[in-house]
mmCIF file of C-alpha atoms in Angstrom:
data_model
loop_
_atom_site.group_PDB
_atom_site.id
_atom_site.type_symbol
_atom_site.label_atom_id
_atom_site.label_comp_id
_atom_site.label_asym_id
_atom_site.label_seq_id
_atom_site.Cartn_x
_atom_site.Cartn_y
_atom_site.Cartn_z
ATOM 1 C CA UNK A 193 15.179 17.887 12.071
ATOM 2 C CA UNK A 194 12.854 15.103 13.198
ATOM 3 C CA UNK A 195 10.145 14.031 10.784
ATOM 4 C CA UNK A 196 6.565 14.756 11.891
ATOM 5 C CA UNK A 197 4.969 11.415 10.977
ATOM 6 C CA UNK A 198 1.438 12.664 11.543
ATOM 7 C CA UNK A 199 1.887 15.658 9.265
ATOM 8 C CA UNK A 200 3.533 13.468 6.630
ATOM 9 C CA UNK A 201 0.721 10.911 6.634
ATOM 10 C CA UNK A 202 -2.026 13.518 6.708
ATOM 11 C CA UNK A 203 -0.842 14.481 3.206
ATOM 12 C CA UNK A 204 -1.426 10.902 2.074
ATOM 13 C CA UNK A 205 -4.561 9.781 3.913
ATOM 14 C CA UNK A 206 -6.958 12.692 3.341
ATOM 15 C CA UNK A 207 -9.522 12.293 0.568
ATOM 16 C CA UNK A 208 -9.299 15.203 -1.840
ATOM 17 C CA UNK A 209 -6.162 16.677 -0.263
ATOM 18 C CA UNK A 210 -4.624 19.022 -2.817
ATOM 19 C CA UNK A 211 -0.928 19.772 -3.209
ATOM 20 C CA UNK A 212 0.825 21.739 -5.917
ATOM 21 C CA UNK A 213 4.194 23.105 -6.942
ATOM 22 C CA UNK A 214 5.645 24.818 -10.004
ATOM 23 C CA UNK A 215 5.356 21.662 -12.105
ATOM 24 C CA UNK A 216 2.355 19.669 -10.842
ATOM 25 C CA UNK A 217 -1.076 19.786 -9.283
ATOM 26 C CA UNK A 218 -1.848 16.683 -7.230
ATOM 27 C CA UNK A 219 -4.974 15.448 -5.466
ATOM 28 C CA UNK A 220 -5.329 12.360 -3.277
ATOM 29 C CA UNK A 221 -8.093 9.799 -3.565
ATOM 30 C CA UNK A 222 -8.737 6.476 -1.841
ATOM 31 C CA UNK A 223 -9.466 3.245 -3.721
ATOM 32 C CA UNK A 224 -10.695 0.232 -1.701
ATOM 33 C CA UNK A 225 -8.886 -3.027 -2.514
ATOM 34 C CA UNK A 226 -11.080 -5.518 -0.671
ATOM 35 C CA UNK A 227 -10.078 -7.304 2.519
ATOM 36 C CA UNK A 228 -6.978 -9.011 3.850
ATOM 37 C CA UNK A 229 -7.360 -12.129 5.993
ATOM 38 C CA UNK A 230 -5.066 -12.015 9.024
ATOM 39 C CA UNK A 231 -5.034 -15.393 10.839
ATOM 40 C CA UNK A 232 -2.014 -14.791 13.120
ATOM 41 C CA UNK A 233 -2.077 -11.015 13.556
ATOM 42 C CA UNK A 234 1.605 -10.783 12.612
ATOM 43 C CA UNK A 235 1.677 -8.138 9.890
ATOM 44 C CA UNK A 236 4.416 -7.958 7.260
ATOM 45 C CA UNK A 237 5.153 -5.223 4.717
ATOM 46 C CA UNK A 238 7.268 -6.433 1.809
ATOM 47 C CA UNK A 239 7.714 -6.928 -1.904
ATOM 48 C CA UNK A 240 5.707 -10.171 -2.182
ATOM 49 C CA UNK A 241 7.171 -11.128 -5.564
ATOM 50 C CA UNK A 242 10.817 -11.014 -4.479
ATOM 51 C CA UNK A 243 10.990 -11.569 -0.720
ATOM 52 C CA UNK A 244 7.898 -13.538 0.415
ATOM 53 C CA UNK A 245 8.525 -15.217 3.754
ATOM 54 C CA UNK A 246 11.900 -13.498 4.214
ATOM 55 C CA UNK A 247 10.791 -10.234 5.797
ATOM 56 C CA UNK A 248 9.955 -10.528 9.523
ATOM 57 C CA UNK A 249 6.617 -9.287 10.869
ATOM 58 C CA UNK A 250 6.420 -6.098 12.891
ATOM 59 C CA UNK A 251 6.810 -6.094 16.654
ATOM 60 C CA UNK A 252 3.289 -4.668 16.938
ATOM 61 C CA UNK A 253 0.532 -7.143 16.070
ATOM 62 C CA UNK A 254 -3.157 -6.911 15.172
ATOM 63 C CA UNK A 255 -6.007 -9.077 16.426
ATOM 64 C CA UNK A 256 -6.686 -11.915 13.953
ATOM 65 C CA UNK A 257 -9.507 -11.059 11.563
ATOM 66 C CA UNK A 258 -10.361 -9.652 8.136
ATOM 67 C CA UNK A 259 -9.445 -6.049 7.484
ATOM 68 C CA UNK A 260 -10.033 -3.543 4.679
ATOM 69 C CA UNK A 261 -7.075 -2.664 2.470
ATOM 70 C CA UNK A 262 -6.938 0.762 0.846
ATOM 71 C CA UNK A 263 -4.749 2.320 -1.827
ATOM 72 C CA UNK A 264 -4.231 6.070 -1.587
ATOM 73 C CA UNK A 265 -3.620 7.337 -5.106
ATOM 74 C CA UNK A 266 -2.011 10.598 -6.166
ATOM 75 C CA UNK A 267 -3.803 11.960 -9.242
ATOM 76 C CA UNK A 268 -1.254 14.261 -10.873
ATOM 77 C CA UNK A 269 -1.890 16.995 -13.471
ATOM 78 C CA UNK A 270 0.381 19.580 -15.083
ATOM 79 C CA UNK A 271 0.733 22.778 -13.054
ATOM 80 C CA UNK A 272 -2.167 25.167 -13.582
ATOM 81 C CA UNK A 273 -4.564 22.412 -14.639
ATOM 82 C CA UNK A 274 -7.392 22.538 -12.105
ATOM 83 C CA UNK A 275 -9.379 19.383 -11.375
ATOM 84 C CA UNK A 276 -12.714 19.381 -13.132
ATOM 85 C CA UNK A 277 -14.403 17.387 -10.412
ATOM 86 C CA UNK A 278 -13.621 15.710 -7.150
ATOM 87 C CA UNK A 279 -12.499 12.083 -7.531
ATOM 88 C CA UNK A 280 -15.053 9.492 -6.465
ATOM 89 C CA UNK A 281 -14.802 8.224 -2.895
ATOM 90 C CA UNK A 282 -14.936 4.624 -4.051
ATOM 91 C CA UNK A 283 -13.885 2.570 -7.030
ATOM 92 C CA UNK A 284 -14.128 -1.048 -8.150
ATOM 93 C CA UNK A 285 -12.325 -3.657 -6.066
ATOM 94 C CA UNK A 286 -9.172 -5.573 -6.924
ATOM 95 C CA UNK A 287 -8.620 -6.636 -10.497
ATOM 96 C CA UNK A 288 -7.273 -10.009 -11.482
ATOM 97 C CA UNK A 289 -4.262 -8.648 -13.293
ATOM 98 C CA UNK A 290 -0.807 -7.367 -12.484
ATOM 99 C CA UNK A 291 -0.520 -4.028 -10.625
ATOM 100 C CA UNK A 292 0.919 -1.065 -12.478
ATOM 101 C CA UNK A 293 0.584 0.393 -15.954
ATOM 102 C CA UNK A 294 -0.860 3.618 -17.308
ATOM 103 C CA UNK A 295 -4.001 2.442 -19.146
ATOM 104 C CA UNK A 296 -6.932 4.702 -18.284
ATOM 105 C CA UNK A 297 -9.542 1.916 -18.289
ATOM 106 C CA UNK A 298 -10.553 -0.927 -16.007
ATOM 107 C CA UNK A 299 -10.520 -1.208 -12.229
ATOM 108 C CA UNK A 300 -9.285 1.865 -10.429
ATOM 109 C CA UNK A 301 -10.513 4.249 -13.135
ATOM 110 C CA UNK A 302 -11.029 7.771 -11.802
ATOM 111 C CA UNK A 303 -13.947 9.298 -13.688
ATOM 112 C CA UNK A 304 -14.884 12.945 -14.109
ATOM 113 C CA UNK A 305 -11.309 14.266 -14.412
ATOM 114 C CA UNK A 306 -9.377 15.949 -17.225
ATOM 115 C CA UNK A 307 -6.518 14.116 -18.922
ATOM 116 C CA UNK A 308 -3.935 13.271 -16.285
ATOM 117 C CA UNK A 309 -0.179 13.379 -16.385
ATOM 118 C CA UNK A 310 0.074 10.434 -14.014
ATOM 119 C CA UNK A 311 -1.620 8.341 -11.337
ATOM 120 C CA UNK A 312 0.544 6.676 -8.719
ATOM 121 C CA UNK A 313 -0.112 4.652 -5.591
ATOM 122 C CA UNK A 314 1.166 6.900 -2.817
ATOM 123 C CA UNK A 315 0.313 4.701 0.176
ATOM 124 C CA UNK A 316 -1.079 1.294 1.118
ATOM 125 C CA UNK A 317 -3.245 1.159 4.241
ATOM 126 C CA UNK A 318 -4.476 -1.817 6.258
ATOM 127 C CA UNK A 319 -7.369 -0.670 8.459
ATOM 128 C CA UNK A 320 -7.575 -2.602 11.730
ATOM 129 C CA UNK A 321 -9.980 -0.166 13.403
ATOM 130 C CA UNK A 322 -11.788 2.459 11.348
ATOM 131 C CA UNK A 323 -11.308 5.087 14.047
ATOM 132 C CA UNK A 324 -9.404 8.374 14.221
ATOM 133 C CA UNK A 325 -5.664 7.995 14.696
ATOM 134 C CA UNK A 326 -4.364 9.852 17.740
ATOM 135 C CA UNK A 327 -0.688 8.914 17.510
ATOM 136 C CA UNK A 328 1.716 7.514 14.923
ATOM 137 C CA UNK A 329 4.883 5.464 15.324
ATOM 138 C CA UNK A 330 7.338 3.754 12.962
ATOM 139 C CA UNK A 331 6.651 0.048 12.396
ATOM 140 C CA UNK A 332 9.685 -1.946 13.523
ATOM 141 C CA UNK A 333 10.521 -5.456 12.200
ATOM 142 C CA UNK A 334 10.686 -8.124 14.895
ATOM 143 C CA UNK A 335 13.857 -9.704 13.536
ATOM 144 C CA UNK A 336 16.576 -9.536 10.892
ATOM 145 C CA UNK A 337 15.625 -9.431 7.235
ATOM 146 C CA UNK A 338 16.178 -7.479 4.030
ATOM 147 C CA UNK A 339 15.157 -4.119 5.577
ATOM 148 C CA UNK A 340 17.453 -1.081 5.704
ATOM 149 C CA UNK A 341 17.140 2.352 7.324
ATOM 150 C CA UNK A 342 16.200 5.317 5.161
ATOM 151 C CA UNK A 343 17.601 8.820 5.519
ATOM 152 C CA UNK A 344 15.105 9.571 8.298
ATOM 153 C CA UNK A 345 16.076 6.465 10.265
ATOM 154 C CA UNK A 346 12.917 4.463 9.486
ATOM 155 C CA UNK A 347 13.120 0.750 8.685
ATOM 156 C CA UNK A 348 12.212 0.121 5.041
ATOM 157 C CA UNK A 349 11.705 -2.943 2.904
ATOM 158 C CA UNK A 350 13.249 -3.265 -0.571
ATOM 159 C CA UNK A 351 10.745 -3.293 -3.429
ATOM 160 C CA UNK A 352 12.887 -4.823 -6.135
ATOM 161 C CA UNK A 353 9.944 -5.616 -8.432
ATOM 162 C CA UNK A 354 8.152 -2.308 -7.832
ATOM 163 C CA UNK A 355 5.467 -4.210 -5.899
ATOM 164 C CA UNK A 356 4.261 -3.909 -2.312
ATOM 165 C CA UNK A 357 1.926 -5.664 0.101
ATOM 166 C CA UNK A 358 0.649 -5.596 3.672
ATOM 167 C CA UNK A 359 -0.238 -9.156 4.631
ATOM 168 C CA UNK A 360 -0.220 -11.732 7.401
ATOM 169 C CA UNK A 361 2.998 -13.656 7.979
ATOM 170 C CA UNK A 362 1.117 -16.902 7.257
ATOM 171 C CA UNK A 363 0.003 -15.666 3.833
ATOM 172 C CA UNK A 364 3.538 -14.760 2.812
ATOM 173 C CA UNK A 365 4.930 -18.050 4.090
ATOM 174 C CA UNK A 366 2.406 -19.774 1.843
ATOM 175 C CA UNK A 367 3.399 -17.648 -1.133
ATOM 176 C CA UNK A 368 7.037 -18.591 -0.604
ATOM 177 C CA UNK A 369 6.195 -22.240 -1.348
ATOM 178 C CA UNK A 370 4.793 -21.376 -4.777
ATOM 179 C CA UNK A 371 6.799 -22.110 -7.902
ATOM 180 C CA UNK A 372 7.960 -19.158 -9.966
ATOM 181 C CA UNK A 373 5.641 -20.271 -12.767
ATOM 182 C CA UNK A 374 2.650 -20.083 -10.423
ATOM 183 C CA UNK A 375 3.685 -16.662 -9.093
ATOM 184 C CA UNK A 376 4.127 -15.396 -12.643
ATOM 185 C CA UNK A 377 0.779 -16.765 -13.785
ATOM 186 C CA UNK A 378 -1.044 -15.317 -10.770
ATOM 187 C CA UNK A 379 0.683 -11.995 -10.178
ATOM 188 C CA UNK A 380 2.418 -11.261 -13.499
ATOM 189 C CA UNK A 381 -0.030 -12.253 -16.226
ATOM 190 C CA UNK A 382 0.086 -10.982 -19.776
ATOM 191 C CA UNK A 383 -1.208 -8.774 -21.246
ATOM 192 C CA UNK A 384 -0.604 -5.978 -18.738
ATOM 193 C CA UNK A 385 -3.360 -4.839 -16.384
ATOM 194 C CA UNK A 386 -5.454 -1.690 -16.145
ATOM 195 C CA UNK A 387 -3.859 1.228 -14.339
ATOM 196 C CA UNK A 388 -3.460 0.950 -10.573
ATOM 197 C CA UNK A 389 -4.882 -2.538 -10.421
ATOM 198 C CA UNK A 390 -4.344 -4.729 -7.381
ATOM 199 C CA UNK A 391 -4.075 -8.475 -7.627
ATOM 200 C CA UNK A 392 -5.495 -10.620 -4.834
ATOM 201 C CA UNK A 393 -4.869 -14.347 -4.333
ATOM 202 C CA UNK A 394 -5.342 -16.768 -1.418
ATOM 203 C CA UNK A 395 -1.907 -18.170 -0.630
ATOM 204 C CA UNK A 396 -2.740 -20.231 2.471
ATOM 205 C CA UNK A 397 -5.919 -22.251 1.815
ATOM 206 C CA UNK A 398 -6.041 -23.615 5.367
ATOM 207 C CA UNK A 399 -6.691 -20.161 6.815
ATOM 208 C CA UNK A 400 -7.833 -18.210 3.756
ATOM 209 C CA UNK A 401 -4.900 -15.820 4.205
ATOM 210 C CA UNK A 402 -4.334 -13.785 1.058
ATOM 211 C CA UNK A 403 -1.778 -11.459 -0.477
ATOM 212 C CA UNK A 404 -2.895 -8.335 -2.338
ATOM 213 C CA UNK A 405 -0.069 -6.918 -4.483
ATOM 214 C CA UNK A 406 0.018 -3.295 -5.655
ATOM 215 C CA UNK A 407 2.464 -1.230 -7.683
ATOM 216 C CA UNK A 408 4.693 0.908 -5.476
ATOM 217 C CA UNK A 409 4.271 4.541 -6.430
ATOM 218 C CA UNK A 410 7.963 5.342 -6.705
ATOM 219 C CA UNK A 411 8.890 2.042 -8.361
ATOM 220 C CA UNK A 412 11.838 0.088 -7.004
ATOM 221 C CA UNK A 413 13.213 1.413 -3.731
ATOM 222 C CA UNK A 414 12.865 1.183 0.037
ATOM 223 C CA UNK A 415 9.569 1.959 1.772
ATOM 224 C CA UNK A 416 8.751 2.533 5.438
ATOM 225 C CA UNK A 417 5.575 1.511 7.255
ATOM 226 C CA UNK A 418 3.897 3.331 10.132
ATOM 227 C CA UNK A 419 1.386 2.311 12.807
ATOM 228 C CA UNK A 420 -1.499 4.509 13.874
ATOM 229 C CA UNK A 421 -3.105 4.126 17.291
ATOM 230 C CA UNK A 422 -6.445 5.293 18.658
ATOM 231 C CA UNK A 423 -6.716 7.630 21.647
ATOM 232 C CA UNK A 424 -6.949 4.535 23.870
ATOM 233 C CA UNK A 425 -3.708 3.150 22.419
ATOM 234 C CA UNK A 426 -5.219 0.371 20.313
ATOM 235 C CA UNK A 427 -3.790 -0.360 16.875
ATOM 236 C CA UNK A 428 -5.926 1.343 14.240
ATOM 237 C CA UNK A 429 -3.913 1.003 11.041
ATOM 238 C CA UNK A 430 -0.688 0.085 9.247
ATOM 239 C CA UNK A 431 0.379 2.423 6.420
ATOM 240 C CA UNK A 432 3.242 2.059 3.944
ATOM 241 C CA UNK A 433 4.418 5.326 2.386
ATOM 242 C CA UNK A 434 5.526 4.912 -1.242
ATOM 243 C CA UNK A 435 7.292 8.310 -1.262
ATOM 244 C CA UNK A 436 5.233 9.881 -4.038
ATOM 245 C CA UNK A 437 4.603 13.152 -2.174
#
């Protein structure tokens, strides 16, 4: 049975969307992560700490510019635990510490909720045009790289450090020139970060291109990216699904 991409992504990209099963209640909320500078328009989804500069960009490009980056977070509670209040529509921007962790404080804190079982980044979205999406399509890499096909036939990238990014090809090429010590100091500092933090650094000073790293919601694994288009066929967004729901 073919996967309905639109139905799948509607579960991820709707503020306040509520899902539940016998074990969990889950509600989605969006956290803005600042902007990504895109000097070439060639967008790459990858694990920036393991494969920077190795993963090819997608065949579909975006106009050069600066675009908002959003994390869609699944706020998970034990089954039968109703949410005390709707999550806020916004939250503080990127932190300057490593993504991941379960600390309830700091950037990305979701106030007004009962004690949670978990919070996980379910999707990463780069917004090229903040317009309704009329159609969705799988994002296809333009060349060979570390990607593999998942069980639904979508191209995925390997997240071997449990980290993901949507960035310009130029930004990731710049990151590839960094020493491991610099990557560790910038993206893997100690002590650990607040929960669901994102870490943003300029990796190509000539263009200002940056890489924002987030924790992948399902940890290590392979993750597919999808492209949304407006009714006129223009690229509206790139979305990586971290297979949380």
